Tab-separated table of C-alpha atoms and ligand atoms in Angstrom:
chain	number	residue	atom	x	y	z
A	1	MET	CA	0.000	0.000	0.000
A	2	THR	CA	1.359	3.441	-0.911
A	3	ALA	CA	1.391	6.368	1.515
A	4	SER	CA	-1.014	8.275	-0.748
A	5	TYR	CA	-3.809	5.648	-0.592
A	6	ASN	CA	-7.163	7.456	-0.835
A	7	PRO	CA	-10.331	5.334	-0.681
A	8	MET	CA	-12.346	8.348	-1.860
A	9	ASP	CA	-10.288	8.835	-5.021
A	10	LEU	CA	-12.616	9.900	-7.858
A	11	SER	CA	-10.096	10.025	-10.701
A	12	GLY	CA	-11.755	9.256	-14.022
A	13	ARG	CA	-15.273	9.770	-12.632
A	14	LEU	CA	-17.823	12.265	-13.974
A	15	MET	CA	-20.059	13.938	-11.371
A	16	LEU	CA	-23.052	16.232	-11.854
A	17	VAL	CA	-23.467	18.741	-9.020
A	18	THR	CA	-26.716	20.683	-8.839
A	19	GLY	CA	-26.923	23.870	-6.789
A	20	ALA	CA	-23.272	24.406	-7.705
A	21	SER	CA	-23.579	28.189	-7.939
A	22	ALA	CA	-23.669	28.623	-4.151
A	23	GLY	CA	-23.306	27.176	-0.671
A	24	ILE	CA	-23.202	23.425	-0.192
A	25	GLY	CA	-23.267	22.685	-3.929
A	26	ARG	CA	-20.310	24.946	-4.620
A	27	ALA	CA	-18.303	23.389	-1.776
A	28	THR	CA	-19.224	19.910	-3.027
A	29	ALA	CA	-18.155	20.664	-6.588
A	30	VAL	CA	-14.786	21.933	-5.387
A	31	MET	CA	-14.393	18.914	-3.068
A	32	LEU	CA	-15.196	16.406	-5.827
A	33	SER	CA	-12.695	18.067	-8.162
A	34	ARG	CA	-10.037	17.905	-5.430
A	35	LEU	CA	-10.726	14.155	-5.236
A	36	GLY	CA	-10.008	13.880	-8.973
A	37	ALA	CA	-13.478	13.942	-10.526
A	38	ARG	CA	-14.550	15.843	-13.607
A	39	VAL	CA	-17.516	17.931	-12.542
A	40	ILE	CA	-20.559	19.311	-14.387
A	41	LEU	CA	-21.829	22.385	-12.563
A	42	ASN	CA	-25.555	23.129	-12.533
A	43	GLY	CA	-27.548	26.061	-11.232
A	44	ARG	CA	-29.509	28.806	-13.003
A	45	ASP	CA	-27.067	31.690	-12.568
A	46	ALA	CA	-24.337	31.293	-15.218
A	47	GLU	CA	-22.183	34.029	-13.691
A	48	ARG	CA	-22.055	32.376	-10.269
A	49	LEU	CA	-21.462	28.983	-11.887
A	50	ALA	CA	-18.427	30.503	-13.631
A	51	GLU	CA	-17.175	31.679	-10.206
A	52	THR	CA	-17.437	28.083	-8.964
A	53	ALA	CA	-15.723	26.782	-12.108
A	54	ALA	CA	-12.778	29.075	-11.388
A	55	GLN	CA	-12.306	27.331	-8.019
A	56	LEU	CA	-12.209	23.774	-9.400
A	57	VAL	CA	-9.025	21.694	-9.442
A	58	GLY	CA	-8.053	19.781	-12.613
A	59	ASP	CA	-9.428	19.760	-16.165
A	60	GLY	CA	-12.452	18.587	-18.115
A	61	HIS	CA	-15.135	20.337	-16.067
A	62	ALA	CA	-18.274	21.857	-17.586
A	63	VAL	CA	-20.935	24.404	-16.747
A	64	ALA	CA	-24.572	23.525	-17.492
A	65	PRO	CA	-27.074	26.216	-16.447
A	66	PHE	CA	-30.597	24.793	-16.332
A	67	ASP	CA	-33.775	25.278	-14.292
A	68	LEU	CA	-34.460	21.959	-12.545
A	69	SER	CA	-38.041	23.041	-11.791
A	70	ASP	CA	-38.786	22.303	-15.446
A	71	LEU	CA	-39.363	18.690	-14.462
A	72	GLU	CA	-40.529	17.397	-17.814
A	73	ALA	CA	-37.320	18.659	-19.486
A	74	VAL	CA	-34.877	17.226	-16.915
A	75	PRO	CA	-34.469	13.679	-18.341
A	76	GLY	CA	-33.707	15.032	-21.825
A	77	TRP	CA	-31.222	17.503	-20.333
A	78	VAL	CA	-29.428	14.674	-18.470
A	79	LYS	CA	-29.262	12.698	-21.716
A	80	THR	CA	-27.654	15.667	-23.475
A	81	LEU	CA	-25.078	15.976	-20.675
A	82	ALA	CA	-24.169	12.299	-21.016
A	83	THR	CA	-23.913	12.592	-24.792
A	84	ASP	CA	-21.702	15.678	-24.548
A	85	HIS	CA	-19.528	14.723	-21.561
A	86	GLY	CA	-19.738	10.936	-21.059
A	87	LEU	CA	-21.489	8.464	-18.765
A	88	ILE	CA	-22.335	10.010	-15.414
A	89	ASP	CA	-20.893	8.294	-12.323
A	90	GLY	CA	-22.777	10.307	-9.753
A	91	ILE	CA	-25.114	13.168	-8.949
A	92	ALA	CA	-24.819	15.366	-5.870
A	93	HIS	CA	-28.234	17.002	-5.819
A	94	CYS	CA	-27.672	20.189	-3.806
A	95	ALA	CA	-30.172	22.506	-5.526
A	96	GLY	CA	-32.996	23.621	-3.314
A	97	ILE	CA	-35.009	26.585	-2.095
A	98	GLN	CA	-36.275	27.532	1.346
A	99	THR	CA	-38.810	30.311	1.838
A	100	LEU	CA	-40.508	30.710	5.196
A	101	ARG	CA	-44.263	31.121	4.823
A	102	PRO	CA	-46.941	30.393	7.417
A	103	ILE	CA	-49.744	28.051	6.447
A	104	ARG	CA	-52.330	30.843	6.677
A	105	ILE	CA	-50.919	32.210	3.390
A	106	PHE	CA	-50.479	28.796	1.762
A	107	SER	CA	-51.040	28.794	-1.990
A	108	THR	CA	-50.761	26.141	-4.669
A	109	GLU	CA	-48.280	28.360	-6.509
A	110	PHE	CA	-45.968	28.407	-3.470
A	111	PHE	CA	-46.452	24.667	-2.908
A	112	ASP	CA	-45.598	23.897	-6.536
A	113	SER	CA	-42.479	26.076	-6.577
A	114	VAL	CA	-41.002	24.508	-3.409
A	115	MET	CA	-41.999	20.937	-4.237
A	116	ARG	CA	-40.728	21.177	-7.799
A	117	ALA	CA	-37.372	22.705	-6.858
A	118	ASN	CA	-36.706	20.442	-3.864
A	119	LEU	CA	-38.441	17.105	-4.434
A	120	GLY	CA	-39.622	16.952	-8.032
A	121	SER	CA	-36.122	17.822	-9.234
A	122	ALA	CA	-34.671	14.806	-7.368
A	123	LEU	CA	-37.198	12.438	-8.921
A	124	ALA	CA	-36.733	13.901	-12.400
A	125	LEU	CA	-32.945	13.614	-12.074
A	126	ALA	CA	-33.336	9.964	-11.043
A	127	ARG	CA	-35.505	9.384	-14.077
A	128	GLY	CA	-32.865	11.067	-16.220
A	129	LEU	CA	-29.888	9.206	-14.764
A	130	ARG	CA	-31.426	5.742	-15.086
A	131	GLN	CA	-31.886	6.156	-18.851
A	132	LYS	CA	-29.800	3.931	-21.084
A	133	GLY	CA	-26.572	5.625	-22.109
A	134	CYS	CA	-26.632	8.114	-19.244
A	135	HIS	CA	-25.044	6.381	-16.246
A	136	ALA	CA	-21.909	4.348	-15.642
A	137	GLU	CA	-22.253	0.653	-14.787
A	138	ARG	CA	-22.095	1.545	-11.091
A	139	ALA	CA	-23.413	5.004	-10.312
A	140	ALA	CA	-24.709	6.885	-7.270
A	141	MET	CA	-27.040	9.683	-6.308
A	142	ALA	CA	-26.615	11.691	-3.113
A	143	LEU	CA	-29.626	13.776	-2.085
A	144	ILE	CA	-30.031	16.386	0.660
A	145	SER	CA	-32.880	16.367	3.160
A	146	SER	CA	-32.910	18.539	6.314
A	147	THR	CA	-33.480	18.185	10.044
A	148	ALA	CA	-36.452	20.468	9.282
A	149	ALA	CA	-38.195	17.281	8.101
A	150	THR	CA	-38.379	15.945	11.655
A	151	ALA	CA	-37.807	18.973	13.940
A	152	ALA	CA	-40.450	21.571	13.175
A	153	SER	CA	-40.240	25.352	13.302
A	154	PRO	CA	-43.062	27.801	12.507
A	155	GLY	CA	-43.571	28.910	8.928
A	156	ASN	CA	-41.481	26.105	7.485
A	157	VAL	CA	-44.072	23.419	6.833
A	158	VAL	CA	-43.907	23.269	3.034
A	159	TYR	CA	-40.094	23.173	2.984
A	160	ALA	CA	-40.168	20.542	5.752
A	161	ALA	CA	-42.647	18.442	3.788
A	162	SER	CA	-40.456	18.638	0.680
A	163	LYS	CA	-37.448	17.480	2.724
A	164	GLY	CA	-39.460	14.691	4.372
A	165	GLY	CA	-40.311	13.664	0.839
A	166	ILE	CA	-36.595	13.452	0.037
A	167	ILE	CA	-36.158	10.853	2.805
A	168	ALA	CA	-39.025	8.759	1.438
A	169	ALA	CA	-37.749	9.232	-2.121
A	170	THR	CA	-34.250	8.099	-1.130
A	171	LYS	CA	-35.636	4.797	0.112
A	172	GLY	CA	-37.985	4.308	-2.830
A	173	LEU	CA	-35.386	5.209	-5.452
A	174	ALA	CA	-32.742	3.020	-3.787
A	175	VAL	CA	-34.962	-0.020	-4.214
A	176	GLU	CA	-36.194	0.904	-7.667
A	177	LEU	CA	-32.794	1.769	-9.141
A	178	LEU	CA	-30.951	-1.266	-7.725
A	179	SER	CA	-31.346	-3.128	-11.019
A	180	ASP	CA	-29.833	-0.144	-12.880
A	181	GLY	CA	-26.712	-0.284	-10.687
A	182	ILE	CA	-27.508	3.105	-9.129
A	183	ARG	CA	-27.180	3.591	-5.356
A	184	VAL	CA	-29.214	6.361	-3.731
A	185	ASN	CA	-28.460	7.843	-0.313
A	186	CYS	CA	-29.219	11.075	1.463
A	187	VAL	CA	-27.634	13.489	3.928
A	188	VAL	CA	-29.674	15.213	6.634
A	189	PRO	CA	-28.001	18.480	7.662
A	190	SER	CA	-28.994	20.877	10.384
A	191	ILE	CA	-28.093	24.551	9.929
A	192	VAL	CA	-25.098	25.155	7.665
A	193	GLU	CA	-23.809	28.685	7.161
A	194	THR	CA	-24.581	29.415	3.503
A	195	GLU	CA	-26.318	32.206	1.612
A	196	LEU	CA	-29.610	30.433	2.291
A	197	ILE	CA	-29.070	30.996	6.016
A	198	GLU	CA	-27.527	34.443	5.461
A	199	ARG	CA	-30.761	35.558	3.778
A	200	GLY	CA	-32.866	34.195	6.692
A	201	LYS	CA	-30.529	35.817	9.235
A	202	GLN	CA	-31.383	39.295	7.999
A	203	LYS	CA	-34.933	38.773	9.321
A	204	LEU	CA	-33.755	37.625	12.791
A	205	THR	CA	-32.877	39.476	15.996
A	206	ALA	CA	-29.485	38.765	17.602
A	207	ASP	CA	-31.251	36.612	20.219
A	208	GLN	CA	-33.077	34.576	17.598
A	209	TYR	CA	-29.804	34.044	15.711
A	210	GLU	CA	-28.064	32.888	18.903
A	211	HIS	CA	-30.962	30.511	19.605
A	212	LEU	CA	-30.501	28.994	16.131
A	213	ARG	CA	-26.755	28.609	16.662
A	214	ARG	CA	-27.280	26.804	19.960
A	215	LEU	CA	-29.601	24.262	18.373
A	216	GLN	CA	-26.402	22.575	17.184
A	217	PRO	CA	-24.151	21.657	20.153
A	218	LEU	CA	-21.204	21.786	17.708
A	219	GLY	CA	-22.309	25.186	16.332
A	220	PHE	CA	-23.365	25.987	12.759
A	221	GLY	CA	-22.057	23.668	10.070
A	222	HIS	CA	-19.647	24.649	7.287
A	223	PRO	CA	-20.554	23.707	3.684
A	224	ASP	CA	-17.521	21.381	3.639
A	225	ASP	CA	-19.082	19.328	6.460
A	226	ILE	CA	-21.846	18.312	4.068
A	227	ALA	CA	-19.574	18.181	0.995
A	228	HIS	CA	-17.376	15.583	2.718
A	229	MET	CA	-20.366	13.314	3.340
A	230	LEU	CA	-21.737	13.775	-0.189
A	231	ALA	CA	-18.309	12.835	-1.577
A	232	TYR	CA	-18.242	9.757	0.657
A	233	LEU	CA	-21.681	8.744	-0.643
A	234	LEU	CA	-20.590	9.131	-4.279
A	235	ALA	CA	-17.231	7.369	-3.883
A	236	ASP	CA	-16.560	3.629	-3.559
A	237	THR	CA	-16.304	4.171	0.215
A	238	SER	CA	-20.096	3.763	0.293
A	239	ARG	CA	-20.345	0.892	-2.218
A	240	TRP	CA	-22.331	-1.166	0.351
A	241	MET	CA	-24.777	1.643	1.140
A	242	THR	CA	-28.068	2.397	-0.550
A	243	GLY	CA	-31.280	3.816	0.877
A	244	SER	CA	-29.302	5.209	3.822
A	245	ILE	CA	-30.284	8.420	5.569
A	246	VAL	CA	-27.120	9.932	7.070
A	247	THR	CA	-27.476	12.651	9.696
A	248	VAL	CA	-24.764	15.351	9.715
A	249	ASP	CA	-26.158	17.916	12.117
A	250	GLY	CA	-23.632	19.137	14.684
A	251	GLY	CA	-25.344	16.983	17.306
A	252	ARG	CA	-28.753	18.635	16.922
A	253	THR	CA	-30.658	15.354	17.059
A	254	ALA	CA	-28.233	13.567	19.386
B	1	NAP	N1	-27.938	25.687	4.509
B	1	NAP	C1	-28.558	24.940	5.390
B	1	NAP	O1	-28.571	25.221	6.606
B	1	NAP	C2	-29.272	23.689	4.966
B	1	NAP	C3	-29.745	22.812	5.941
B	1	NAP	C4	-30.404	21.653	5.561
B	1	NAP	C5	-30.575	21.371	4.219
B	1	NAP	N2	-30.118	22.258	3.282
B	1	NAP	C6	-30.319	21.926	1.872
B	1	NAP	O2	-29.073	21.861	1.229
B	1	NAP	C7	-29.207	22.260	-0.149
B	1	NAP	C8	-28.230	23.393	-0.457
B	1	NAP	O3	-28.508	24.470	0.420
B	1	NAP	P1	-27.609	25.782	0.439
B	1	NAP	O4	-27.686	26.315	1.812
B	1	NAP	O5	-26.293	25.517	-0.193
B	1	NAP	O6	-28.512	26.742	-0.500
B	1	NAP	P2	-28.124	28.076	-1.334
B	1	NAP	O7	-26.847	28.642	-0.850
B	1	NAP	O8	-29.340	28.936	-1.314
B	1	NAP	O9	-27.945	27.489	-2.791
B	1	NAP	C9	-29.037	26.908	-3.442
B	1	NAP	C10	-28.585	26.398	-4.787
B	1	NAP	O10	-29.704	25.782	-5.437
B	1	NAP	C11	-29.765	26.272	-6.776
B	1	NAP	N3	-31.142	26.205	-7.253
B	1	NAP	C12	-32.256	26.625	-6.604
B	1	NAP	N4	-33.336	26.405	-7.374
B	1	NAP	C13	-32.891	25.856	-8.535
B	1	NAP	C14	-33.528	25.417	-9.726
B	1	NAP	N5	-34.850	25.522	-9.898
B	1	NAP	N6	-32.767	24.899	-10.715
B	1	NAP	C15	-31.432	24.796	-10.580
B	1	NAP	N7	-30.773	25.204	-9.469
B	1	NAP	C16	-31.492	25.723	-8.459
B	1	NAP	C17	-29.225	27.684	-6.690
B	1	NAP	O11	-28.716	28.050	-7.940
B	1	NAP	P3	-29.211	29.347	-8.785
B	1	NAP	O12	-29.556	30.421	-7.827
B	1	NAP	O13	-28.024	29.624	-9.657
B	1	NAP	O14	-30.367	28.817	-9.544
B	1	NAP	C18	-28.079	27.510	-5.689
B	1	NAP	O15	-26.929	27.058	-6.364
B	1	NAP	C19	-30.676	22.665	-0.313
B	1	NAP	O16	-31.402	21.568	-0.796
B	1	NAP	C20	-31.118	22.968	1.105
B	1	NAP	O17	-32.498	22.796	1.282
B	1	NAP	C21	-29.456	23.402	3.626
């Protein structure tokens, strides 16, 4: 065994990272490139995707702006990516939206936008990846849920429901995609300091912010904390895992 043995080596692998224009997705894309993967970066904002691309290590990466809420178009888009860049070894699905809105102002428009972006996108990506000619012989999907799915806070019910759906979808997809050679697992983070949280913070008092910080005995997470786990779930390190729900939450649910 050489001193540089790395069980998470991703050399020669092609990974699609959604939500790569910010936060956890950006950190994951950089992490996967540092492990040797070629990475396709997805988000809607081409400028911010280019900023992520500038941080990647190695060659052969690509930028693929696309709105994942256009569920019907996702499978065809995945097919085009595979045709243009090669068989996909893994997807880190980090795209998502969180807007606080109490149930008294619930609307179908709001429901559709959150469910499409957070849950529908995962299912449409799975449909896309399983197509013939799109995935490598052994491939993996890593999804992101949230502790919001099981630990409620006011005004967050639609987001929480979408993230609870991700847990159910992880299990269902894992079983359904077994015969395609695709493993599906999911990470459950508590609060990670990203733009998503930064935007929420502006509406909080200092006391409310401190309360949020203390929910995690280990403090707020860093995007790399989630990126490390997503990389683990896409690498051969997790070859015996599918349908697993992995909590990475600074001790929040301990
Ligand atoms: N941060 C946390 O504390 C936390 C905790 C638990 C779970 N999560 C989950 O972790 C994931 C990443 O969160 P984050 O904090 O990194 O969020 P973020 O900083 O707000 O980034 C969200 C990403 O999703 C992309 N995105 C949103 N809607 C999209 C769409 N329709 N099509 C394509 N891309 C879309 C955005 O790209 P564009 O703007 O370029 O479209 C952006 O790159 C989300 O699923 C979130 O729910 C986060």
